[in-house]
Coordinates of C-alpha atoms and ligand atoms in Angstrom, one line a residue:
Chain A
M1 CA 30.7 -15.0 -62.3
S2 CA 29.6 -17.8 -64.7
E3 CA 30.0 -21.4 -63.9
A4 CA 32.2 -21.9 -67.0
S5 CA 34.6 -19.1 -66.0
R6 CA 34.7 -20.4 -62.4
L7 CA 35.8 -23.7 -63.7
N8 CA 38.9 -22.1 -65.0
D9 CA 39.8 -20.4 -61.7
V10 CA 42.5 -22.1 -59.7
S11 CA 44.2 -21.4 -56.5
L12 CA 47.6 -22.6 -55.4
I13 CA 49.1 -22.8 -52.0
L14 CA 52.8 -22.3 -52.4
K15 CA 54.8 -23.6 -49.6
C16 CA 57.5 -21.0 -50.2
T17 CA 59.5 -22.3 -47.3
R18 CA 59.2 -24.9 -44.6
R19 CA 61.3 -22.8 -42.4
C20 CA 59.5 -21.2 -39.5
N21 CA 60.5 -19.1 -36.5
F22 CA 57.7 -20.8 -34.6
A23 CA 57.3 -24.4 -33.5
C24 CA 53.6 -24.8 -32.9
S25 CA 52.6 -27.8 -31.0
Y26 CA 50.2 -29.1 -33.6
C27 CA 52.1 -28.0 -36.7
T28 CA 52.4 -30.5 -39.6
D29 CA 54.1 -28.1 -42.0
R30 CA 57.4 -27.1 -40.3
R31 CA 60.5 -29.0 -41.5
K32 CA 64.1 -28.6 -40.6
S33 CA 65.1 -28.3 -44.3
T34 CA 65.4 -24.6 -45.0
R35 CA 65.6 -24.6 -48.7
P36 CA 62.9 -22.3 -50.1
L37 CA 60.9 -22.6 -53.3
N38 CA 63.7 -21.3 -55.5
F39 CA 63.4 -18.6 -58.2
E40 CA 63.4 -21.1 -61.1
N41 CA 60.6 -23.2 -59.7
L42 CA 58.8 -20.0 -58.7
V43 CA 59.0 -18.8 -62.3
H44 CA 57.9 -22.2 -63.6
I45 CA 54.8 -22.3 -61.4
I46 CA 53.8 -18.7 -61.8
A47 CA 54.3 -18.5 -65.5
S48 CA 52.8 -21.8 -66.4
T49 CA 49.8 -21.3 -64.2
L50 CA 49.1 -17.9 -65.6
E51 CA 49.6 -19.1 -69.1
R52 CA 47.3 -22.1 -68.8
E53 CA 44.7 -22.5 -71.5
S54 CA 41.5 -20.5 -71.0
A55 CA 42.9 -19.2 -67.7
G56 CA 40.3 -17.7 -65.4
N57 CA 41.2 -16.1 -62.1
T58 CA 44.3 -17.3 -60.2
T59 CA 44.9 -17.1 -56.5
F60 CA 48.4 -17.6 -55.1
I61 CA 48.5 -18.3 -51.4
F62 CA 52.0 -17.9 -50.0
H63 CA 52.4 -20.3 -47.2
G64 CA 55.0 -21.9 -45.1
G65 CA 56.7 -22.5 -42.7
E66 CA 56.7 -18.8 -42.1
P67 CA 56.8 -17.0 -45.5
L68 CA 57.9 -13.7 -44.1
T69 CA 61.2 -15.2 -43.1
L70 CA 62.0 -15.0 -46.8
G71 CA 62.1 -11.2 -46.7
R72 CA 60.3 -8.7 -48.8
E73 CA 62.7 -8.9 -51.7
Y74 CA 61.6 -12.5 -52.3
F75 CA 58.0 -11.4 -52.6
Q76 CA 58.8 -8.3 -54.6
K77 CA 60.4 -10.6 -57.2
L78 CA 57.5 -12.9 -57.2
L79 CA 55.2 -10.0 -57.9
D80 CA 57.5 -8.8 -60.6
V81 CA 57.4 -12.3 -62.2
E82 CA 53.6 -12.2 -62.1
T83 CA 53.7 -8.8 -63.8
L84 CA 56.0 -10.1 -66.5
C85 CA 53.5 -12.9 -67.2
V86 CA 50.3 -10.9 -67.1
P87 CA 50.6 -7.2 -67.8
N88 CA 47.0 -6.8 -66.6
P89 CA 47.0 -8.2 -63.0
E90 CA 43.2 -8.1 -62.5
T91 CA 43.0 -11.8 -62.7
I92 CA 45.6 -12.5 -60.0
R93 CA 45.0 -12.5 -56.3
N94 CA 47.8 -12.8 -53.8
I95 CA 47.4 -13.9 -50.2
I96 CA 50.1 -14.4 -47.6
Q97 CA 49.4 -16.7 -44.7
T98 CA 51.7 -15.6 -41.8
N99 CA 52.1 -16.0 -38.0
A100 CA 52.3 -12.2 -37.9
S101 CA 55.3 -12.1 -35.7
L102 CA 57.5 -10.4 -38.3
I103 CA 55.0 -7.9 -39.5
D104 CA 56.1 -4.3 -39.1
D105 CA 55.1 -1.1 -40.8
Q106 CA 57.3 -1.8 -43.8
W107 CA 55.7 -5.2 -44.3
A108 CA 52.3 -3.6 -43.9
A109 CA 53.0 -0.9 -46.4
F110 CA 54.3 -3.6 -48.8
F111 CA 51.0 -5.6 -48.4
R112 CA 49.0 -2.5 -49.0
R113 CA 50.9 -1.2 -51.9
N114 CA 50.7 -4.6 -53.7
H115 CA 47.2 -5.4 -52.7
I116 CA 48.2 -8.6 -50.9
Q117 CA 45.6 -10.0 -48.6
V118 CA 46.9 -11.3 -45.3
G119 CA 45.8 -14.4 -43.4
V120 CA 47.1 -14.4 -39.8
S121 CA 47.4 -17.6 -37.9
Q122 CA 46.5 -16.8 -34.3
D123 CA 45.0 -18.9 -31.6
G124 CA 43.3 -16.3 -29.5
P125 CA 44.1 -15.1 -26.0
A126 CA 47.7 -15.0 -24.9
D127 CA 47.6 -18.0 -22.6
V128 CA 46.3 -20.3 -25.4
Q129 CA 48.5 -18.7 -28.1
D130 CA 51.6 -19.1 -25.8
L131 CA 50.6 -22.6 -25.0
Q132 CA 50.3 -23.8 -28.6
R133 CA 52.3 -21.4 -30.7
R134 CA 55.8 -20.7 -29.4
Y135 CA 59.0 -19.7 -31.0
A136 CA 61.4 -22.4 -31.9
N137 CA 63.5 -21.4 -28.9
N138 CA 60.4 -21.8 -26.7
R139 CA 59.8 -18.0 -26.2
T140 CA 56.2 -17.0 -26.1
T141 CA 54.8 -15.3 -29.2
S142 CA 51.5 -13.6 -28.2
S143 CA 52.9 -10.1 -27.7
D144 CA 54.7 -10.1 -31.0
V145 CA 51.7 -11.4 -32.8
R146 CA 49.5 -8.8 -31.2
R147 CA 51.9 -6.2 -32.4
G148 CA 51.8 -7.6 -35.9
V149 CA 48.0 -7.6 -35.9
E150 CA 47.9 -4.0 -34.6
C151 CA 50.3 -3.0 -37.3
L152 CA 48.0 -4.4 -39.9
L153 CA 45.0 -2.6 -38.4
R154 CA 47.0 0.7 -38.2
N155 CA 48.0 0.4 -41.8
E156 CA 44.5 -0.6 -42.9
V157 CA 45.7 -3.9 -44.5
G158 CA 42.9 -6.3 -45.3
F159 CA 43.3 -9.4 -43.2
G160 CA 41.5 -12.2 -41.6
V161 CA 42.6 -14.5 -38.7
L162 CA 42.7 -18.3 -38.9
C163 CA 42.5 -20.0 -35.6
V164 CA 42.9 -23.8 -35.1
V165 CA 40.3 -25.1 -32.7
T166 CA 42.4 -27.3 -30.4
P167 CA 41.2 -28.7 -27.1
A168 CA 42.7 -25.7 -25.3
I169 CA 40.7 -23.4 -27.5
M170 CA 37.5 -25.4 -26.8
K171 CA 38.2 -25.2 -23.1
K172 CA 38.5 -21.5 -23.3
G173 CA 35.1 -21.4 -24.8
A174 CA 33.5 -19.6 -27.7
H175 CA 32.6 -16.5 -25.6
E176 CA 36.1 -15.7 -24.7
L177 CA 37.4 -16.3 -28.2
F178 CA 34.7 -14.1 -29.7
D179 CA 35.4 -11.3 -27.2
F180 CA 39.1 -11.6 -27.7
F181 CA 38.9 -11.1 -31.5
L182 CA 36.3 -8.4 -31.1
R183 CA 38.6 -6.5 -28.6
S184 CA 41.6 -7.0 -30.9
G185 CA 39.8 -5.3 -33.8
V186 CA 39.7 -8.5 -35.9
T187 CA 36.5 -8.7 -37.9
R188 CA 37.1 -11.7 -40.0
V189 CA 37.9 -15.0 -38.4
G190 CA 38.0 -18.6 -39.5
F191 CA 38.0 -21.5 -37.1
L192 CA 39.7 -24.6 -38.4
P193 CA 39.2 -28.1 -37.0
L194 CA 42.4 -29.7 -35.8
R195 CA 43.4 -32.5 -38.2
P196 CA 45.8 -35.4 -38.3
S197 CA 48.8 -34.8 -40.7
S198 CA 48.1 -37.4 -43.3
A199 CA 44.9 -38.7 -44.8
E200 CA 46.9 -41.4 -46.5
F201 CA 48.8 -42.8 -43.6
A202 CA 46.6 -42.0 -40.6
S203 CA 45.7 -45.1 -38.6
P204 CA 42.0 -46.1 -38.2
E205 CA 42.3 -44.9 -34.5
E206 CA 43.6 -41.5 -35.6
R207 CA 40.7 -41.2 -38.1
R208 CA 38.1 -42.1 -35.5
A209 CA 39.7 -39.7 -33.1
F210 CA 39.4 -36.9 -35.6
Y211 CA 35.7 -37.6 -36.0
K212 CA 35.2 -38.0 -32.3
Q213 CA 36.8 -34.6 -31.7
S214 CA 34.7 -33.2 -34.6
A215 CA 31.6 -33.4 -32.4
R216 CA 33.3 -31.1 -29.9
Y217 CA 34.3 -28.8 -32.7
A218 CA 30.6 -28.7 -33.8
K219 CA 29.5 -27.9 -30.3
F220 CA 32.1 -25.1 -30.1
M221 CA 31.0 -23.6 -33.4
G222 CA 27.4 -23.9 -32.4
E223 CA 28.1 -21.8 -29.3
M224 CA 30.1 -19.4 -31.5
Y225 CA 27.1 -19.1 -33.8
K226 CA 24.7 -18.2 -31.0
I227 CA 27.1 -15.6 -29.6
W228 CA 27.7 -14.2 -33.1
V229 CA 24.1 -13.8 -34.1
D230 CA 23.1 -12.5 -30.7
S231 CA 25.8 -9.9 -30.8
G232 CA 23.9 -8.4 -33.7
D233 CA 27.3 -7.1 -35.0
T234 CA 27.1 -7.4 -38.8
S235 CA 30.7 -6.2 -39.3
I236 CA 32.1 -9.5 -37.9
V237 CA 32.4 -12.4 -40.2
I238 CA 33.1 -15.9 -38.9
R239 CA 34.1 -17.6 -42.0
E240 CA 32.8 -21.2 -41.5
L241 CA 29.5 -20.0 -40.1
S242 CA 29.0 -17.3 -42.8
N243 CA 29.6 -19.8 -45.5
I244 CA 27.1 -22.3 -44.1
M245 CA 24.6 -19.5 -43.8
S246 CA 25.3 -18.4 -47.3
T247 CA 24.8 -21.8 -48.8
L248 CA 21.6 -22.3 -46.8
L249 CA 20.3 -19.0 -48.2
G250 CA 21.0 -20.1 -51.8
G251 CA 24.4 -18.4 -52.1
S252 CA 27.8 -19.9 -52.4
S253 CA 30.8 -20.6 -50.1
T254 CA 33.8 -18.4 -50.4
T255 CA 36.2 -21.2 -49.6
C256 CA 36.8 -24.6 -51.1
V257 CA 34.9 -26.2 -48.3
G258 CA 31.2 -26.1 -49.4
S259 CA 32.1 -25.5 -53.1
G260 CA 32.1 -29.1 -54.2
P261 CA 34.8 -31.0 -56.1
C262 CA 38.1 -29.4 -55.4
V263 CA 40.6 -31.6 -57.2
G264 CA 41.8 -29.7 -60.3
R265 CA 40.9 -26.4 -58.8
H266 CA 43.1 -26.1 -55.7
F267 CA 46.8 -27.1 -55.7
G268 CA 49.6 -27.3 -53.2
V269 CA 53.2 -26.8 -54.2
E270 CA 56.1 -27.9 -52.1
P271 CA 59.3 -25.9 -51.9
S272 CA 60.9 -28.6 -54.0
G273 CA 58.4 -27.8 -56.8
E274 CA 56.2 -31.0 -56.4
V275 CA 52.6 -30.3 -57.1
N276 CA 49.8 -32.0 -55.3
H277 CA 46.1 -31.5 -54.7
C278 CA 45.8 -28.8 -52.1
D279 CA 48.3 -28.5 -49.2
K280 CA 46.5 -31.2 -47.2
F281 CA 47.6 -33.9 -49.5
L282 CA 51.3 -32.9 -50.0
T283 CA 52.6 -36.3 -48.9
D284 CA 49.8 -38.3 -50.5
E285 CA 50.8 -40.2 -53.6
R286 CA 47.2 -40.6 -54.8
F287 CA 46.9 -36.8 -55.1
S288 CA 50.4 -36.1 -56.4
F289 CA 50.9 -34.6 -59.9
G290 CA 54.6 -34.4 -60.4
H291 CA 57.2 -31.7 -60.5
I292 CA 56.3 -28.3 -62.0
A293 CA 59.6 -28.0 -63.8
E294 CA 58.9 -31.2 -65.7
Q295 CA 55.6 -30.2 -67.2
P296 CA 53.6 -27.0 -67.8
F297 CA 50.6 -26.4 -65.5
S298 CA 48.3 -27.0 -68.5
A299 CA 49.7 -30.6 -68.8
I300 CA 49.0 -31.2 -65.1
L301 CA 45.4 -30.1 -65.6
R302 CA 45.1 -32.6 -68.4
S303 CA 47.1 -35.4 -66.8
E304 CA 46.0 -38.9 -66.1
A305 CA 47.1 -38.5 -62.5
L306 CA 44.7 -35.6 -62.0
K307 CA 41.8 -37.5 -63.6
R308 CA 42.5 -40.5 -61.3
A309 CA 42.5 -38.2 -58.3
Q310 CA 39.2 -36.6 -59.5
E311 CA 37.7 -40.1 -59.8
L312 CA 38.9 -40.9 -56.3
E313 CA 37.4 -37.7 -55.0
M314 CA 34.0 -38.6 -56.5
G315 CA 34.1 -41.9 -54.6
L316 CA 35.2 -40.3 -51.4
R317 CA 32.4 -37.6 -51.6
E318 CA 29.8 -40.4 -52.0
N319 CA 30.2 -41.0 -48.3
C320 CA 28.0 -38.0 -47.9
A321 CA 25.2 -39.3 -50.1
R322 CA 22.9 -39.9 -47.2
C323 CA 23.3 -36.4 -45.7
D324 CA 20.4 -34.0 -45.8
W325 CA 22.8 -31.1 -46.5
F326 CA 24.6 -32.5 -49.4
T327 CA 23.0 -30.1 -51.8
Q328 CA 24.3 -27.1 -49.8
C329 CA 27.5 -28.6 -48.4
K330 CA 28.6 -30.6 -51.4
G331 CA 30.5 -33.0 -49.3
G332 CA 32.6 -30.5 -47.2
C333 CA 36.3 -30.9 -47.2
L334 CA 37.8 -33.7 -49.3
Y335 CA 40.5 -34.2 -46.7
H336 CA 37.9 -35.0 -44.1
A337 CA 36.2 -37.4 -46.5
A338 CA 39.6 -39.1 -47.1
L339 CA 40.0 -39.4 -43.3
F340 CA 36.6 -40.9 -43.0
A341 CA 37.5 -43.6 -45.5
G342 CA 39.3 -46.2 -43.5
A343 CA 38.0 -45.0 -40.2
G344 CA 35.7 -48.0 -40.0
L345 CA 32.7 -45.8 -39.5
Q346 CA 29.3 -46.3 -41.2
D347 CA 27.6 -43.0 -42.1
R348 CA 29.6 -39.9 -42.5
S349 CA 26.7 -37.6 -41.8
E350 CA 26.3 -39.3 -38.4
V351 CA 29.8 -38.3 -37.4
C352 CA 30.4 -35.2 -39.4
H353 CA 31.2 -31.9 -37.6
L354 CA 29.4 -29.8 -40.3
R355 CA 26.0 -31.5 -40.2
P356 CA 25.0 -30.4 -36.7
I357 CA 26.1 -26.8 -37.6
Y358 CA 23.9 -27.0 -40.7
D359 CA 21.0 -28.3 -38.6
L360 CA 21.5 -25.5 -36.1
I361 CA 21.9 -22.6 -38.5
D362 CA 19.0 -23.9 -40.7
S363 CA 16.6 -24.0 -37.8
D364 CA 17.8 -20.7 -36.5
I365 CA 17.4 -19.0 -39.9
R366 CA 13.9 -20.4 -40.2
R367 CA 12.9 -19.1 -36.8
R368 CA 14.5 -15.7 -37.4
I369 CA 12.9 -15.4 -40.8
G370 CA 9.6 -16.1 -39.0
E371 CA 10.4 -13.4 -36.5
S372 CA 11.9 -11.0 -39.1
V373 CA 15.1 -10.7 -37.1
K374 CA 18.2 -9.4 -39.0
L375 CA 21.0 -11.9 -39.5
P376 CA 24.7 -11.1 -39.5
N377 CA 26.5 -10.6 -42.7
S378 CA 26.8 -13.8 -44.6
S379 CA 28.3 -12.6 -47.8
T380 CA 31.7 -11.2 -47.1
V381 CA 33.9 -13.8 -45.5
A382 CA 37.7 -13.8 -44.8
D383 CA 38.1 -15.0 -48.4
H384 CA 41.0 -17.3 -48.0
P385 CA 39.8 -19.7 -50.7
M386 CA 41.3 -22.8 -49.0
G387 CA 39.0 -23.4 -46.2
S388 CA 40.2 -26.3 -44.1
G389 CA 42.9 -26.6 -41.6
Chain B
M1 CA 45.4 -5.6 -57.3
K2 CA 49.0 -4.6 -57.6
N3 CA 50.1 -2.0 -60.0
N4 CA 53.6 -1.9 -61.4
P5 CA 53.2 0.3 -64.5
S6 CA 56.9 0.9 -65.3
L7 CA 57.6 -2.8 -65.4
V8 CA 54.4 -3.5 -67.3
Q9 CA 55.5 -1.0 -70.0
S10 CA 58.9 -2.6 -70.1
V11 CA 57.5 -6.0 -70.5
Q12 CA 55.3 -5.0 -73.4
L13 CA 58.4 -3.6 -75.1
L14 CA 60.4 -6.6 -74.4
D15 CA 58.0 -9.0 -76.0
S16 CA 59.6 -9.5 -79.4
P17 CA 61.2 -7.4 -82.1
D18 CA 58.0 -7.8 -84.2
K19 CA 55.8 -6.6 -81.4
L20 CA 58.2 -3.8 -80.7
R21 CA 58.0 -2.8 -84.4
N22 CA 54.2 -2.9 -84.2
I23 CA 54.1 -0.8 -81.0
G24 CA 56.5 1.6 -82.8
S25 CA 54.3 1.9 -85.8
A26 CA 51.2 2.3 -83.7
V27 CA 52.9 5.2 -82.0
V28 CA 53.8 6.5 -85.4
K29 CA 50.3 6.1 -86.7
E30 CA 48.8 7.8 -83.7
A31 CA 51.2 10.7 -83.6
I32 CA 50.8 11.4 -87.3
A33 CA 47.1 11.0 -87.3
R34 CA 46.8 13.4 -84.3
A35 CA 49.0 15.9 -86.0
M36 CA 47.0 15.7 -89.2
I37 CA 43.7 16.1 -87.4
R38 CA 45.0 19.0 -85.5
K39 CA 46.4 20.7 -88.5
T40 CA 43.3 19.9 -90.6
K41 CA 41.1 21.4 -87.9
S42 CA 43.2 24.5 -87.6
G43 CA 43.1 24.9 -91.3
A44 CA 46.9 24.9 -91.5
A45 CA 47.5 21.4 -92.7
R46 CA 50.9 21.0 -94.1
T47 CA 51.5 19.0 -97.2
G48 CA 54.6 17.2 -96.5
L49 CA 52.4 14.2 -96.2
Q50 CA 50.2 15.1 -99.1
I51 CA 49.6 12.6 -101.8
L52 CA 48.2 13.8 -105.0
K53 CA 45.6 11.9 -107.0
G54 CA 47.3 9.4 -109.3
E55 CA 50.6 9.5 -107.3
K56 CA 51.9 6.1 -106.2
V57 CA 51.3 5.8 -102.5
P58 CA 54.3 4.5 -100.5
E59 CA 53.8 1.3 -98.5
S60 CA 54.4 3.0 -95.2
F61 CA 51.7 5.5 -96.0
K62 CA 49.3 2.8 -96.9
K63 CA 49.9 1.1 -93.5
A64 CA 49.6 4.3 -91.6
F65 CA 46.7 6.0 -93.4
N66 CA 43.5 5.1 -94.9
I67 CA 44.3 6.2 -98.5
R68 CA 42.2 4.8 -101.2
V69 CA 44.3 3.4 -104.0
D70 CA 43.7 1.8 -107.4
A71 CA 45.0 -1.5 -108.6
H72 CA 48.4 0.0 -109.3
G73 CA 48.7 1.5 -105.9
A74 CA 48.1 5.1 -107.1
A75 CA 46.0 7.4 -104.9
L76 CA 42.3 7.7 -106.1
E77 CA 42.1 11.2 -104.7
N78 CA 44.2 14.0 -103.2
W79 CA 45.1 13.1 -99.7
P80 CA 44.7 14.8 -97.3
R81 CA 42.2 16.9 -99.1
L82 CA 43.4 20.2 -97.7
G83 CA 46.4 21.2 -99.8
A84 CA 49.3 23.6 -99.0
A85 CA 52.8 24.2 -100.1
Q86 CA 54.6 21.2 -101.4
G87 CA 57.7 20.2 -99.4
D88 CA 56.5 21.3 -96.0
Y89 CA 57.2 19.1 -93.0
F90 CA 54.8 17.6 -90.6
E91 CA 55.0 18.7 -87.0
V92 CA 55.1 15.6 -84.9
C93 CA 58.1 13.4 -85.1
Y94 CA 57.1 9.8 -85.4
E95 CA 60.0 8.9 -83.2
D96 CA 58.8 10.8 -80.3
A97 CA 55.4 12.4 -80.2
G98 CA 56.6 15.0 -77.8
A99 CA 59.8 16.0 -79.7
G100 CA 58.6 18.8 -82.0
Y101 CA 59.0 18.5 -85.7
C102 CA 60.5 15.9 -87.9
E103 CA 63.1 16.6 -90.5
C104 CA 62.3 13.5 -92.5
W105 CA 60.5 14.6 -95.6
P106 CA 57.7 12.2 -96.1
D107 CA 58.0 12.7 -99.9
A108 CA 61.7 12.0 -99.8
P109 CA 62.7 9.0 -101.8
D110 CA 64.1 7.3 -98.8
F111 CA 61.1 8.0 -96.5
E112 CA 60.1 4.4 -96.2
Q113 CA 63.6 3.4 -95.4
R114 CA 63.9 6.1 -92.8
I115 CA 60.7 5.0 -91.1
T116 CA 62.1 1.5 -90.9
N117 CA 65.5 2.6 -89.8
I118 CA 64.5 5.2 -87.4
S119 CA 61.9 3.0 -85.9
E120 CA 64.5 0.3 -85.4
T121 CA 66.8 2.8 -83.7
R122 CA 64.0 4.0 -81.6
L123 CA 63.0 0.5 -80.6
Q124 CA 66.6 -0.2 -79.7
T125 CA 66.5 2.8 -77.3
L126 CA 63.2 1.6 -75.8
A127 CA 64.6 -1.9 -75.5
G128 CA 67.6 -0.5 -73.7
V129 CA 65.3 1.3 -71.3
A130 CA 63.3 -1.8 -70.7
K131 CA 66.5 -3.8 -70.2
D132 CA 67.7 -1.4 -67.6
E133 CA 64.4 -1.6 -65.9
I134 CA 64.5 -5.4 -65.8
A135 CA 68.0 -5.3 -64.4
K136 CA 66.7 -3.2 -61.5
H137 CA 64.3 -6.0 -60.6
F138 CA 66.3 -9.2 -61.3
A139 CA 69.8 -10.5 -60.9
P140 CA 71.6 -11.7 -64.1
E141 CA 71.0 -15.4 -63.4
E142 CA 67.4 -14.7 -62.7
I143 CA 67.1 -12.9 -66.0
K144 CA 68.4 -16.0 -67.7
V145 CA 65.6 -18.0 -66.1
L146 CA 63.1 -15.4 -67.3
Q147 CA 64.6 -15.6 -70.7
A148 CA 64.3 -19.4 -70.7
H149 CA 60.6 -18.9 -70.1
G150 CA 60.2 -16.3 -72.8
L151 CA 59.3 -13.7 -70.2
V152 CA 62.2 -11.5 -71.2
K153 CA 63.3 -11.6 -74.8
I154 CA 66.3 -9.2 -75.0
Ligands
SF4_1 S1 41.0 -28.0 -47.9 FE1 39.6 -29.7 -48.3 S2 38.0 -28.9 -49.6 FE2 39.7 -27.5 -49.6 S3 40.9 -28.0 -51.5 FE3 41.8 -29.1 -49.7 S4 40.8 -31.0 -49.6 FE4 39.6 -29.8 -50.9
SF4_2 S1 28.1 -35.3 -44.1 FE1 29.1 -33.4 -43.5 S2 30.5 -33.0 -45.1 FE2 29.0 -34.5 -45.9 S3 27.4 -33.3 -46.9 FE3 26.8 -33.7 -44.8 S4 27.4 -31.9 -43.7 FE4 28.6 -31.9 -45.6

């Protein structure tokens, strides 16, 4: 794909509902308000995104809360609206991010029939899953989620798992996590660092705590990398590691993290219809672009607010200027850069969780190339274009 | 990628009366052209469509066929070149390519009007089908939202 056409690609995380049947301990998304993204706003956002000038590819990521609580009819309508907008749907990609508890054969058939990719949020073995991810009524969720994952596997639905690397996960250790997913038949996994809920309002202590915990995350991922490459199993893709490997080998990242400037390419939409930069900045005024019903998406792309956010992004990414991996990593996740600002820390590369992983994989690749050892697959990753938790 | 062909077809038809007309005339063109080719190849071309050299070529024919005309709109040559009995009909109805023959005499004085009228009727039918299809997918108040966005135009 050419750089020019890539520039016209956008992805939108649609927070279809804030309602969720789970109440995960670290969740920043769940709200009591149960009003979903209504049909009118849905039509506004879908139609005007697809009708934007020189539109390239468009990815819609349906997120929540738990999107499946809205029922299949909601998503069928949404697909119908897409069809009304673009008779040729080749340029549209639909992804649903779900906790998997509601997936049954009918849902799986629906995903398959409509070529919807699925991202499952799952925190590994039952004890960790049940510690961190419980139903709102406090019931455990692991067996229902396992059933949902099995259903996807049985129906051959393309899916990947996203796992938030909490202290409990790190305590479990990379080995157990890797074995768990391998045993479950999951072949595409992303490991997200745990993050504070707001880059705008986080206190300096919270920001520093994030970077402190980042070192543990890097250690965990380093262990995961060794287990992964030693397994020699090229069918497994660990998204963050695959992407780093890919960028080191001259390829590109499949997610926003590692793809450089993201403002203007990735958007988050609240159930109310408010549009922001990505879903990490939904409450952040600096990255807020107004209501979708008040302006077409093309106007948002040309807006002063977006330009200001892009300038802000450039400034924030400059914190990476001293890093050896900037060419490959392009400044990582903007949300993490925004957390760094105001943390009272000096050099981002000194505290960044990605740098040690780059160091590790780079030296390992060099060694293995020297020894002509085959590396795991680095090109086909879980493909959720929004890469950071 | 998802595939929802019946709705896609409906959508194309819903677009606008002008586009509907164009789609209609494209169908007409193709149906007639195919019939002509078939007949020409089989050696049994019928001449309901025949235009004789020097005859004024109706506008609808000019749109549908590549007939060379002079400054006054008269045919520069017999068209099509194979001739047969005057007053015959062509086999494929331009309303529905699968419907057998058409009783509209292309050389009838009201041929052009018939094309327009019948196409319109046909388009109304197609629009009705499309409307029913849309109604299967969306509630009335949702159709209003879609109409407001120009996504449904009937
Ligand atoms: S997750 Fe991070 S890198 Fe991706 S779009 Fe959001 S801020 Fe940018
Ligand atoms: S400091 Fe971290 S985020 Fe920045 S370029 Fe280096 S590795 Fe990437």
